[in-house]
Amino acid sequence: MSIDRRKFLKLAGLAGVGLGLSTSDLLFKGDAVASSSHSKAMAKERLAMVIDMRKFRTEEDYKRVIDACHSIHNVPTLIAEKNNPKNEVKWIWKDSYEHTFPDQSDDFHPEALKEKSFLLLCNHCDNPPCVRVCPTKATFKREDGLVIQDPHRCIGCRFCMAGCPYGSRSFNWVDPRLYLEKTDPAYPTRTMGVVEKCTFCVERLAKGLGPACAEQSNGGMVFGNLSDPNSEVRKLLASNYAIRRKPSLGTLPSVFYIIGGDENAG
Amino acid sequence: MYNGGKIIAGLIIFFGLVTFPFYSNFGKTANKVTPKLDTPVINQLEKKECVKPKEYMRTEHMKVLDEWRDEVVREGKRDKMIVGGIEIEKSLQNGCLKCHSNVKTFCDVCHTSSGVKPYCWDCHFIKEEGLL
Amino acid sequence: MLDKALTGSKRYWTLVFILLSLIGAGTLAYLYQFKNGLGVTGMSRDVSWGFYISQFTFLVGVAASAVMLVIPYYLHNYKKFGKIVILGEFLAVGAVTMCLLFIVVDMGQPMRMLNVILHPTPNSILFWDATVLNGYLFLNIVIGWATLHAEKKGLPPAGWVKPLIYLSIPWAVSIHTVTAFLYAGLPGRHFWLTAIMAARFLASAFAAGPALLIILALIVRKYSKFDAGNEAIQSIGKIVAYAMTANVFFIILELFTAFYSQIPGHMHAFQYLFVGLEGHSKLVPLMWTSAILAVVALVMLIPPSIRNKESNLVVACVAVFISLWIDKGFGLVIGGFVPNPFDGVTEYWPTLPETLITLGVWATGFLVLTILYKVAISVREELGTAGAEK
């Protein structure tokens, strides 16, 4: 087997550690190989999602989006009901403002906001702690900013779950195949003992489609390239006040929330 | 060390026994079994070919699968390819199994006879299994 | 020398048999977990590490504490530790064995364990932890065995052993530092995100490990001719006293930062552990037990007049051990997951299979320990050097 560039870089990186060279780079960057991009200069591509909460008004608006994701990815949605809520697996779900933005909640927010549900999913952080802690590179960051979980390589140590400040990751505590509501034969399930999460529908992006949730959101979720000043996400962010979850942690989430004012009463 | 030698010999034998399942298959090649190639898709192919030459596939198909999965999952290289005149995805269930839709009479017959049990099916679907 | 472990008194075999049955029960429970998934434990999406990882963390400390005997004996030539140092090294072997087993039983895909080596990832602390732990295991097996072997022949240890012994000193510190880094570098887990985590870990380790060693040495003395010597035990008692004081001091520092700053994230975990949070208070009784035992231990350890009496020292050591086992083998890990990233509280309690597996791992460690101690004791009994030095 010939040594390709990636392997060579890996070996060179290890040798570097041995010599005490460039250790800090290896230790403190998320991906030892790929991500020289973060924050210094913006990468050519950084895929992101802007969620316009004003467009989510009825139960149905949320359900459509969540079902779209869970059904095409064979997410075992029946676990909470038929097994045990503690073993739940979810890629996108809803929760209150307080729980979504715990350190930005306030007693004096409008009532409507307090009662509103927000959509939660993996933030595909630009500086992802889950990638930093993974001992096998099962979780890694792609050049386009997606944070991907390789279920083939995952050893199930759950360090990424401890590392993720957003609770975005689920572990398969039980056999997921027993708790599928619907199955989609085009996509694999997972098995016991591996971690999974939202992939921004990487398999659909390859086909030129957008994420399934965005497709079903009636414009409530907009997906695009944050590095492109003319992209729709950038335009939305330029004309609306949007916030991210736990910004003080320096993870640089790629999911933005437009909260809106009174009009989000729903 | 009076009995040291004996104890070490004992440990080696124990270790040998414990690891027996790992090397007992070593060197065994597939017995003479005939995986079935007559699936609807294969029968309709312009050219009866696999993604690589048959001889290579017979012994090295797991390498192809490993490469594909690293390319697809890790490197994002999901370009489709034309094999035998039809377009297929670099995918186990949507690629290989599009042609070899008869997992039981294709993949399994070989694997059973040579004692391998790929764990891929824990996650990747087999349409025959009635899971759908 | 291993053959020494194959002959022994009825009492020795009873102990071995009890440990083997615990290991058997643990193995059965593990097979059950292997088949049905880690869902059979009390762990959850929110509390994603539980008993296994917390026991692991605690035991890394016990393993590291051997250095508290190695330093005085080899660096300061404190001869009184000549006897007991081997017990410390072998305790480290038993403890690291348990650590590695706890990591394995906690893994979702144990068959893929080798991925850590096949895809080495220097930016992951877990990669380093696995590396240093295996290295430490190796060092202690080699050092313990080589010194004992030489002693049996009536010779000083071979020349190559000394450098390994010196190497084992910083190495011991490293295993616990790296283990602390597993926790101390995670954004969003306020309870763990503290610069003194590694220092706290070392302090608690140097209290709990030597405390266990005193207990073990006294048990060994009761049931065999092997006597580590009163003075050695008293000296270790002093180490326990200082380390426990430092540990409690560090915890007070944490409490000050959390409660004087009044930053909710920093206070929540402590509140959960000691008074309960949002009506959830499963760990409160345990944590208070730990706190009270810590105070009792300090009261008995600090004044030499109390500590010097061996019966008091034993009580204090038991108190230290239990207190720190609760604090680190329970509170530290679970507390870090409360509240969860959504500011909610999910509680954790180990299940029966989880408890059996945990017991099984402890029994495995103690079996290793029993066998190694048996060898060491038999060698010395034969040489006639088992008794206390005059």
mmCIF file of C-alpha atoms in Angstrom, chain C residues 75-373:
data_model
loop_
_atom_site.group_PDB
_atom_site.id
_atom_site.type_symbol
_atom_site.label_atom_id
_atom_site.label_comp_id
_atom_site.label_asym_id
_atom_site.label_seq_id
_atom_site.Cartn_x
_atom_site.Cartn_y
_atom_site.Cartn_z
ATOM 1 C CA LEU C 75 15.094 9.303 46.034
ATOM 2 C CA HIS C 76 15.556 10.037 49.719
ATOM 3 C CA ASN C 77 16.903 6.679 50.697
ATOM 4 C CA TYR C 78 14.280 6.302 53.411
ATOM 5 C CA LYS C 79 15.078 2.703 54.319
ATOM 6 C CA LYS C 80 11.978 2.128 56.417
ATOM 7 C CA PHE C 81 9.965 1.809 53.251
ATOM 8 C CA GLY C 82 12.149 -1.013 51.984
ATOM 9 C CA LYS C 83 9.575 -3.616 52.878
ATOM 10 C CA ILE C 84 6.405 -1.937 51.913
ATOM 11 C CA VAL C 85 7.447 -0.413 48.629
ATOM 12 C CA ILE C 86 6.766 -3.663 46.814
ATOM 13 C CA LEU C 87 3.222 -3.670 48.192
ATOM 14 C CA GLY C 88 2.779 -0.221 46.688
ATOM 15 C CA GLU C 89 4.087 -1.275 43.301
ATOM 16 C CA PHE C 90 1.907 -4.336 43.185
ATOM 17 C CA LEU C 91 -1.091 -2.307 44.331
ATOM 18 C CA ALA C 92 -0.437 -0.089 41.325
ATOM 19 C CA VAL C 93 -0.464 -3.131 39.056
ATOM 20 C CA GLY C 94 -3.805 -4.286 40.456
ATOM 21 C CA ALA C 95 -5.272 -0.789 40.220
ATOM 22 C CA VAL C 96 -4.182 -0.177 36.631
ATOM 23 C CA THR C 97 -5.568 -3.567 35.664
ATOM 24 C CA MET C 98 -8.910 -2.453 37.021
ATOM 25 C CA CYS C 99 -8.629 0.883 35.223
ATOM 26 C CA LEU C 100 -8.108 -0.780 31.875
ATOM 27 C CA LEU C 101 -10.950 -3.210 32.502
ATOM 28 C CA PHE C 102 -13.273 -0.371 33.458
ATOM 29 C CA ILE C 103 -12.514 1.372 30.189
ATOM 30 C CA VAL C 104 -13.258 -1.805 28.270
ATOM 31 C CA VAL C 105 -16.571 -2.530 29.985
ATOM 32 C CA ASP C 106 -17.611 1.051 29.361
ATOM 33 C CA MET C 107 -16.997 0.870 25.619
ATOM 34 C CA GLY C 108 -19.894 0.528 23.236
ATOM 35 C CA GLN C 109 -17.764 -1.294 20.674
ATOM 36 C CA PRO C 110 -15.069 -3.131 22.632
ATOM 37 C CA MET C 111 -14.137 -5.217 19.583
ATOM 38 C CA ARG C 112 -12.887 -2.059 17.953
ATOM 39 C CA MET C 113 -10.599 -1.196 20.853
ATOM 40 C CA LEU C 114 -7.547 -1.335 18.617
ATOM 41 C CA ASN C 115 -8.836 1.646 16.658
ATOM 42 C CA VAL C 116 -7.209 3.795 19.317
ATOM 43 C CA ILE C 117 -3.862 2.438 18.127
ATOM 44 C CA LEU C 118 -4.744 2.034 14.449
ATOM 45 C CA HIS C 119 -5.876 5.628 14.189
ATOM 46 C CA PRO C 120 -3.721 7.413 16.735
ATOM 47 C CA THR C 121 -5.122 10.835 17.512
ATOM 48 C CA PRO C 122 -2.774 13.076 19.481
ATOM 49 C CA ASN C 123 -5.386 15.777 19.982
ATOM 50 C CA SER C 124 -7.497 13.393 22.066
ATOM 51 C CA ILE C 125 -6.661 13.178 25.746
ATOM 52 C CA LEU C 126 -8.115 9.677 25.831
ATOM 53 C CA PHE C 127 -5.432 8.559 23.412
ATOM 54 C CA TRP C 128 -2.774 9.832 25.800
ATOM 55 C CA ASP C 129 -4.518 8.338 28.781
ATOM 56 C CA ALA C 130 -4.520 4.886 27.214
ATOM 57 C CA THR C 131 -0.853 5.317 26.352
ATOM 58 C CA VAL C 132 0.326 6.419 29.788
ATOM 59 C CA LEU C 133 -1.792 3.843 31.618
ATOM 60 C CA ASN C 134 -0.407 0.953 29.629
ATOM 61 C CA GLY C 135 3.089 2.297 30.098
ATOM 62 C CA TYR C 136 2.561 2.578 33.841
ATOM 63 C CA LEU C 137 1.227 -0.948 34.076
ATOM 64 C CA PHE C 138 4.272 -2.221 32.244
ATOM 65 C CA LEU C 139 6.677 -0.199 34.391
ATOM 66 C CA ASN C 140 5.232 -1.439 37.657
ATOM 67 C CA ILE C 141 5.075 -5.073 36.615
ATOM 68 C CA VAL C 142 8.684 -4.986 35.474
ATOM 69 C CA ILE C 143 9.994 -3.032 38.449
ATOM 70 C CA GLY C 144 8.093 -5.028 41.062
ATOM 71 C CA TRP C 145 9.009 -8.333 39.537
ATOM 72 C CA ALA C 146 12.656 -7.532 38.926
ATOM 73 C CA THR C 147 13.288 -6.191 42.420
ATOM 74 C CA LEU C 148 11.545 -9.135 44.023
ATOM 75 C CA HIS C 149 13.398 -11.589 41.839
ATOM 76 C CA ALA C 150 16.728 -10.043 42.782
ATOM 77 C CA GLU C 151 15.785 -9.999 46.441
ATOM 78 C CA LYS C 152 14.978 -13.674 46.252
ATOM 79 C CA LYS C 153 18.444 -14.373 44.943
ATOM 80 C CA GLY C 154 19.919 -12.163 47.640
ATOM 81 C CA LEU C 155 21.211 -9.655 45.092
ATOM 82 C CA PRO C 156 20.575 -5.947 44.573
ATOM 83 C CA PRO C 157 18.189 -5.208 41.677
ATOM 84 C CA ALA C 158 19.781 -5.277 38.231
ATOM 85 C CA GLY C 159 21.289 -2.032 37.004
ATOM 86 C CA TRP C 160 18.627 -1.381 34.382
ATOM 87 C CA VAL C 161 15.876 -1.324 36.984
ATOM 88 C CA LYS C 162 16.969 1.964 38.581
ATOM 89 C CA PRO C 163 16.322 4.159 35.523
ATOM 90 C CA LEU C 164 12.898 2.549 35.199
ATOM 91 C CA ILE C 165 12.174 3.336 38.830
ATOM 92 C CA TYR C 166 13.119 6.969 38.315
ATOM 93 C CA LEU C 167 11.020 7.050 35.178
ATOM 94 C CA SER C 168 8.055 5.676 37.090
ATOM 95 C CA ILE C 169 7.980 8.763 39.332
ATOM 96 C CA PRO C 170 7.006 11.401 36.763
ATOM 97 C CA TRP C 171 5.034 8.714 34.980
ATOM 98 C CA ALA C 172 2.830 8.192 38.030
ATOM 99 C CA VAL C 173 2.134 11.902 38.165
ATOM 100 C CA SER C 174 1.369 11.871 34.471
ATOM 101 C CA ILE C 175 -1.290 9.185 34.625
ATOM 102 C CA HIS C 176 -3.359 11.153 37.033
ATOM 103 C CA THR C 177 -2.709 14.482 35.402
ATOM 104 C CA VAL C 178 -3.762 13.160 32.031
ATOM 105 C CA THR C 179 -6.830 11.585 33.608
ATOM 106 C CA ALA C 180 -7.750 14.963 35.087
ATOM 107 C CA PHE C 181 -7.297 16.526 31.647
ATOM 108 C CA LEU C 182 -9.986 14.196 30.338
ATOM 109 C CA TYR C 183 -12.388 16.304 32.333
ATOM 110 C CA ALA C 184 -10.732 19.658 32.787
ATOM 111 C CA GLY C 185 -10.655 20.589 29.123
ATOM 112 C CA LEU C 186 -14.307 20.257 28.204
ATOM 113 C CA PRO C 187 -16.196 23.451 27.411
ATOM 114 C CA GLY C 188 -19.618 23.709 28.962
ATOM 115 C CA ARG C 189 -19.020 21.311 31.859
ATOM 116 C CA HIS C 190 -18.425 23.928 34.530
ATOM 117 C CA PHE C 191 -17.904 21.495 37.373
ATOM 118 C CA TRP C 192 -14.918 19.986 35.597
ATOM 119 C CA LEU C 193 -13.600 23.083 33.919
ATOM 120 C CA THR C 194 -11.181 24.029 36.645
ATOM 121 C CA ALA C 195 -7.467 24.558 36.530
ATOM 122 C CA ILE C 196 -6.881 22.804 39.847
ATOM 123 C CA MET C 197 -8.533 19.588 38.692
ATOM 124 C CA ALA C 198 -5.217 17.778 38.215
ATOM 125 C CA ALA C 199 -3.899 19.081 41.536
ATOM 126 C CA ARG C 200 -7.084 17.975 43.254
ATOM 127 C CA PHE C 201 -6.820 14.577 41.632
ATOM 128 C CA LEU C 202 -3.261 14.119 42.809
ATOM 129 C CA ALA C 203 -4.050 15.235 46.351
ATOM 130 C CA SER C 204 -6.996 12.902 46.671
ATOM 131 C CA ALA C 205 -4.987 10.108 45.081
ATOM 132 C CA PHE C 206 -2.105 10.525 47.493
ATOM 133 C CA ALA C 207 -4.586 10.292 50.340
ATOM 134 C CA ALA C 208 -6.771 7.421 49.156
ATOM 135 C CA GLY C 209 -3.992 5.220 47.761
ATOM 136 C CA PRO C 210 -1.735 5.247 50.810
ATOM 137 C CA ALA C 211 -4.786 4.880 53.076
ATOM 138 C CA LEU C 212 -5.678 1.699 51.238
ATOM 139 C CA LEU C 213 -2.091 0.582 51.447
ATOM 140 C CA ILE C 214 -2.046 0.969 55.229
ATOM 141 C CA ILE C 215 -5.203 -1.106 55.482
ATOM 142 C CA LEU C 216 -3.736 -3.749 53.184
ATOM 143 C CA ALA C 217 -0.414 -3.818 55.027
ATOM 144 C CA LEU C 218 -2.200 -4.369 58.325
ATOM 145 C CA ILE C 219 -4.312 -7.153 56.862
ATOM 146 C CA VAL C 220 -1.185 -8.768 55.450
ATOM 147 C CA ARG C 221 0.498 -8.517 58.826
ATOM 148 C CA LYS C 222 -2.453 -10.110 60.545
ATOM 149 C CA TYR C 223 -2.584 -13.120 58.271
ATOM 150 C CA SER C 224 1.054 -13.705 57.372
ATOM 151 C CA LYS C 225 4.524 -13.264 58.786
ATOM 152 C CA PHE C 226 5.035 -10.227 56.583
ATOM 153 C CA ASP C 227 5.369 -7.071 58.640
ATOM 154 C CA ALA C 228 5.957 -3.785 56.895
ATOM 155 C CA GLY C 229 7.067 -2.239 60.153
ATOM 156 C CA ASN C 230 5.338 0.224 62.461
ATOM 157 C CA GLU C 231 7.450 3.118 61.515
ATOM 158 C CA ALA C 232 6.745 2.685 57.826
ATOM 159 C CA ILE C 233 3.033 2.571 58.518
ATOM 160 C CA GLN C 234 3.188 5.664 60.662
ATOM 161 C CA SER C 235 5.123 7.493 57.973
ATOM 162 C CA ILE C 236 2.504 6.598 55.414
ATOM 163 C CA GLY C 237 -0.099 7.804 57.871
ATOM 164 C CA LYS C 238 1.623 11.171 57.814
ATOM 165 C CA ILE C 239 1.457 11.193 54.018
ATOM 166 C CA VAL C 240 -2.256 10.463 54.168
ATOM 167 C CA ALA C 241 -2.719 13.297 56.667
ATOM 168 C CA TYR C 242 -0.973 15.876 54.499
ATOM 169 C CA ALA C 243 -2.548 14.758 51.245
ATOM 170 C CA MET C 244 -6.046 14.663 52.727
ATOM 171 C CA THR C 245 -5.566 18.139 54.130
ATOM 172 C CA ALA C 246 -4.474 19.410 50.740
ATOM 173 C CA ASN C 247 -7.437 17.715 49.106
ATOM 174 C CA VAL C 248 -9.956 19.288 51.460
ATOM 175 C CA PHE C 249 -8.230 22.629 51.003
ATOM 176 C CA PHE C 250 -8.592 22.343 47.227
ATOM 177 C CA ILE C 251 -12.273 21.563 47.544
ATOM 178 C CA ILE C 252 -12.722 24.641 49.697
ATOM 179 C CA LEU C 253 -11.031 26.656 46.940
ATOM 180 C CA GLU C 254 -13.540 25.313 44.455
ATOM 181 C CA LEU C 255 -16.415 26.147 46.763
ATOM 182 C CA PHE C 256 -15.151 29.678 47.226
ATOM 183 C CA THR C 257 -14.840 30.339 43.505
ATOM 184 C CA ALA C 258 -18.263 28.921 42.796
ATOM 185 C CA PHE C 259 -20.199 30.599 45.561
ATOM 186 C CA TYR C 260 -18.426 33.922 45.864
ATOM 187 C CA SER C 261 -18.591 34.504 42.128
ATOM 188 C CA GLN C 262 -22.239 33.428 42.226
ATOM 189 C CA ILE C 263 -22.015 32.198 38.642
ATOM 190 C CA PRO C 264 -24.896 29.757 38.369
ATOM 191 C CA GLY C 265 -23.084 27.223 36.191
ATOM 192 C CA HIS C 266 -20.329 26.931 38.773
ATOM 193 C CA MET C 267 -22.695 26.573 41.698
ATOM 194 C CA HIS C 268 -25.195 24.147 40.174
ATOM 195 C CA ALA C 269 -23.212 20.943 40.432
ATOM 196 C CA PHE C 270 -22.262 21.610 44.056
ATOM 197 C CA GLN C 271 -25.861 22.443 44.836
ATOM 198 C CA TYR C 272 -27.013 19.259 43.173
ATOM 199 C CA LEU C 273 -24.504 17.180 45.092
ATOM 200 C CA PHE C 274 -25.012 18.692 48.528
ATOM 201 C CA VAL C 275 -28.552 20.054 48.718
ATOM 202 C CA GLY C 276 -30.249 18.858 45.565
ATOM 203 C CA LEU C 277 -31.282 20.801 42.483
ATOM 204 C CA GLU C 278 -34.797 21.315 41.202
ATOM 205 C CA GLY C 279 -36.023 18.669 43.612
ATOM 206 C CA HIS C 280 -33.459 16.082 42.567
ATOM 207 C CA SER C 281 -31.276 14.924 45.403
ATOM 208 C CA LYS C 282 -30.297 11.291 44.970
ATOM 209 C CA LEU C 283 -26.636 11.869 45.735
ATOM 210 C CA VAL C 284 -27.119 14.186 48.699
ATOM 211 C CA PRO C 285 -26.900 11.528 51.462
ATOM 212 C CA LEU C 286 -23.815 10.006 49.872
ATOM 213 C CA MET C 287 -22.074 13.330 49.470
ATOM 214 C CA TRP C 288 -22.718 14.312 53.065
ATOM 215 C CA THR C 289 -21.380 10.946 54.179
ATOM 216 C CA SER C 290 -18.271 11.742 52.199
ATOM 217 C CA ALA C 291 -17.953 15.223 53.679
ATOM 218 C CA ILE C 292 -18.480 14.054 57.262
ATOM 219 C CA LEU C 293 -16.004 11.199 56.860
ATOM 220 C CA ALA C 294 -13.490 13.668 55.479
ATOM 221 C CA VAL C 295 -13.832 15.834 58.575
ATOM 222 C CA VAL C 296 -13.636 12.837 60.888
ATOM 223 C CA ALA C 297 -10.548 11.657 59.057
ATOM 224 C CA LEU C 298 -8.832 15.010 59.352
ATOM 225 C CA VAL C 299 -9.620 15.280 63.028
ATOM 226 C CA MET C 300 -8.043 11.879 63.580
ATOM 227 C CA LEU C 301 -5.104 12.372 61.246
ATOM 228 C CA ILE C 302 -3.800 15.826 61.953
ATOM 229 C CA PRO C 303 -2.974 15.610 65.695
ATOM 230 C CA PRO C 304 -0.026 13.175 65.937
ATOM 231 C CA SER C 305 -1.221 12.001 69.316
ATOM 232 C CA ILE C 306 -4.345 10.506 67.790
ATOM 233 C CA ARG C 307 -2.787 9.317 64.558
ATOM 234 C CA ASN C 308 0.106 7.549 66.273
ATOM 235 C CA LYS C 309 -2.210 4.993 67.771
ATOM 236 C CA GLU C 310 -2.567 2.313 65.177
ATOM 237 C CA SER C 311 -6.215 1.533 65.874
ATOM 238 C CA ASN C 312 -7.046 5.204 65.298
ATOM 239 C CA LEU C 313 -4.981 5.312 62.152
ATOM 240 C CA VAL C 314 -6.929 2.403 60.710
ATOM 241 C CA VAL C 315 -10.242 4.070 61.397
ATOM 242 C CA ALA C 316 -8.980 7.291 59.842
ATOM 243 C CA CYS C 317 -7.727 5.444 56.782
ATOM 244 C CA VAL C 318 -11.040 3.681 56.292
ATOM 245 C CA ALA C 319 -12.754 7.069 56.597
ATOM 246 C CA VAL C 320 -10.395 8.633 54.052
ATOM 247 C CA PHE C 321 -10.848 5.794 51.622
ATOM 248 C CA ILE C 322 -14.647 5.762 51.766
ATOM 249 C CA SER C 323 -14.880 9.528 51.702
ATOM 250 C CA LEU C 324 -12.724 9.814 48.614
ATOM 251 C CA TRP C 325 -14.298 6.835 46.947
ATOM 252 C CA ILE C 326 -17.667 8.560 47.167
ATOM 253 C CA ASP C 327 -16.246 11.931 46.183
ATOM 254 C CA LYS C 328 -14.314 10.746 43.154
ATOM 255 C CA GLY C 329 -15.857 7.391 42.377
ATOM 256 C CA PHE C 330 -19.336 8.903 42.290
ATOM 257 C CA GLY C 331 -19.777 12.629 42.813
ATOM 258 C CA LEU C 332 -17.114 13.948 40.525
ATOM 259 C CA VAL C 333 -18.274 12.251 37.357
ATOM 260 C CA ILE C 334 -22.016 12.326 37.957
ATOM 261 C CA GLY C 335 -21.869 15.888 39.247
ATOM 262 C CA GLY C 336 -20.206 16.981 36.033
ATOM 263 C CA PHE C 337 -23.243 15.889 34.062
ATOM 264 C CA VAL C 338 -25.688 17.790 36.262
ATOM 265 C CA PRO C 339 -27.250 19.959 35.112
ATOM 266 C CA ASN C 340 -27.318 18.721 31.540
ATOM 267 C CA PRO C 341 -26.601 21.025 28.572
ATOM 268 C CA PHE C 342 -30.230 22.177 28.703
ATOM 269 C CA ASP C 343 -30.073 23.135 32.351
ATOM 270 C CA GLY C 344 -32.256 20.203 33.273
ATOM 271 C CA VAL C 345 -31.500 17.472 35.768
ATOM 272 C CA THR C 346 -31.310 13.799 34.894
ATOM 273 C CA GLU C 347 -30.329 11.630 37.790
ATOM 274 C CA TYR C 348 -28.190 8.561 37.706
ATOM 275 C CA TRP C 349 -28.021 5.458 39.795
ATOM 276 C CA PRO C 350 -26.196 2.232 38.899
ATOM 277 C CA THR C 351 -28.334 -0.780 38.008
ATOM 278 C CA LEU C 352 -27.850 -4.337 39.212
ATOM 279 C CA PRO C 353 -25.916 -5.580 36.145
ATOM 280 C CA GLU C 354 -23.757 -2.472 36.305
ATOM 281 C CA THR C 355 -23.031 -3.073 39.977
ATOM 282 C CA LEU C 356 -22.173 -6.729 39.369
ATOM 283 C CA ILE C 357 -19.813 -5.815 36.544
ATOM 284 C CA THR C 358 -18.197 -3.198 38.739
ATOM 285 C CA LEU C 359 -17.780 -5.720 41.547
ATOM 286 C CA GLY C 360 -16.376 -8.196 39.044
ATOM 287 C CA VAL C 361 -13.735 -5.726 37.933
ATOM 288 C CA TRP C 362 -12.803 -4.886 41.502
ATOM 289 C CA ALA C 363 -12.566 -8.607 42.219
ATOM 290 C CA THR C 364 -10.278 -9.074 39.225
ATOM 291 C CA GLY C 365 -8.026 -6.323 40.490
ATOM 292 C CA PHE C 366 -7.981 -7.828 43.943
ATOM 293 C CA LEU C 367 -7.257 -11.269 42.544
ATOM 294 C CA VAL C 368 -4.231 -9.856 40.738
ATOM 295 C CA LEU C 369 -3.294 -8.113 43.958
ATOM 296 C CA THR C 370 -3.790 -11.246 46.061
ATOM 297 C CA ILE C 371 -1.610 -13.312 43.763
ATOM 298 C CA LEU C 372 1.139 -10.722 43.596
ATOM 299 C CA TYR C 373 1.091 -10.159 47.349
#
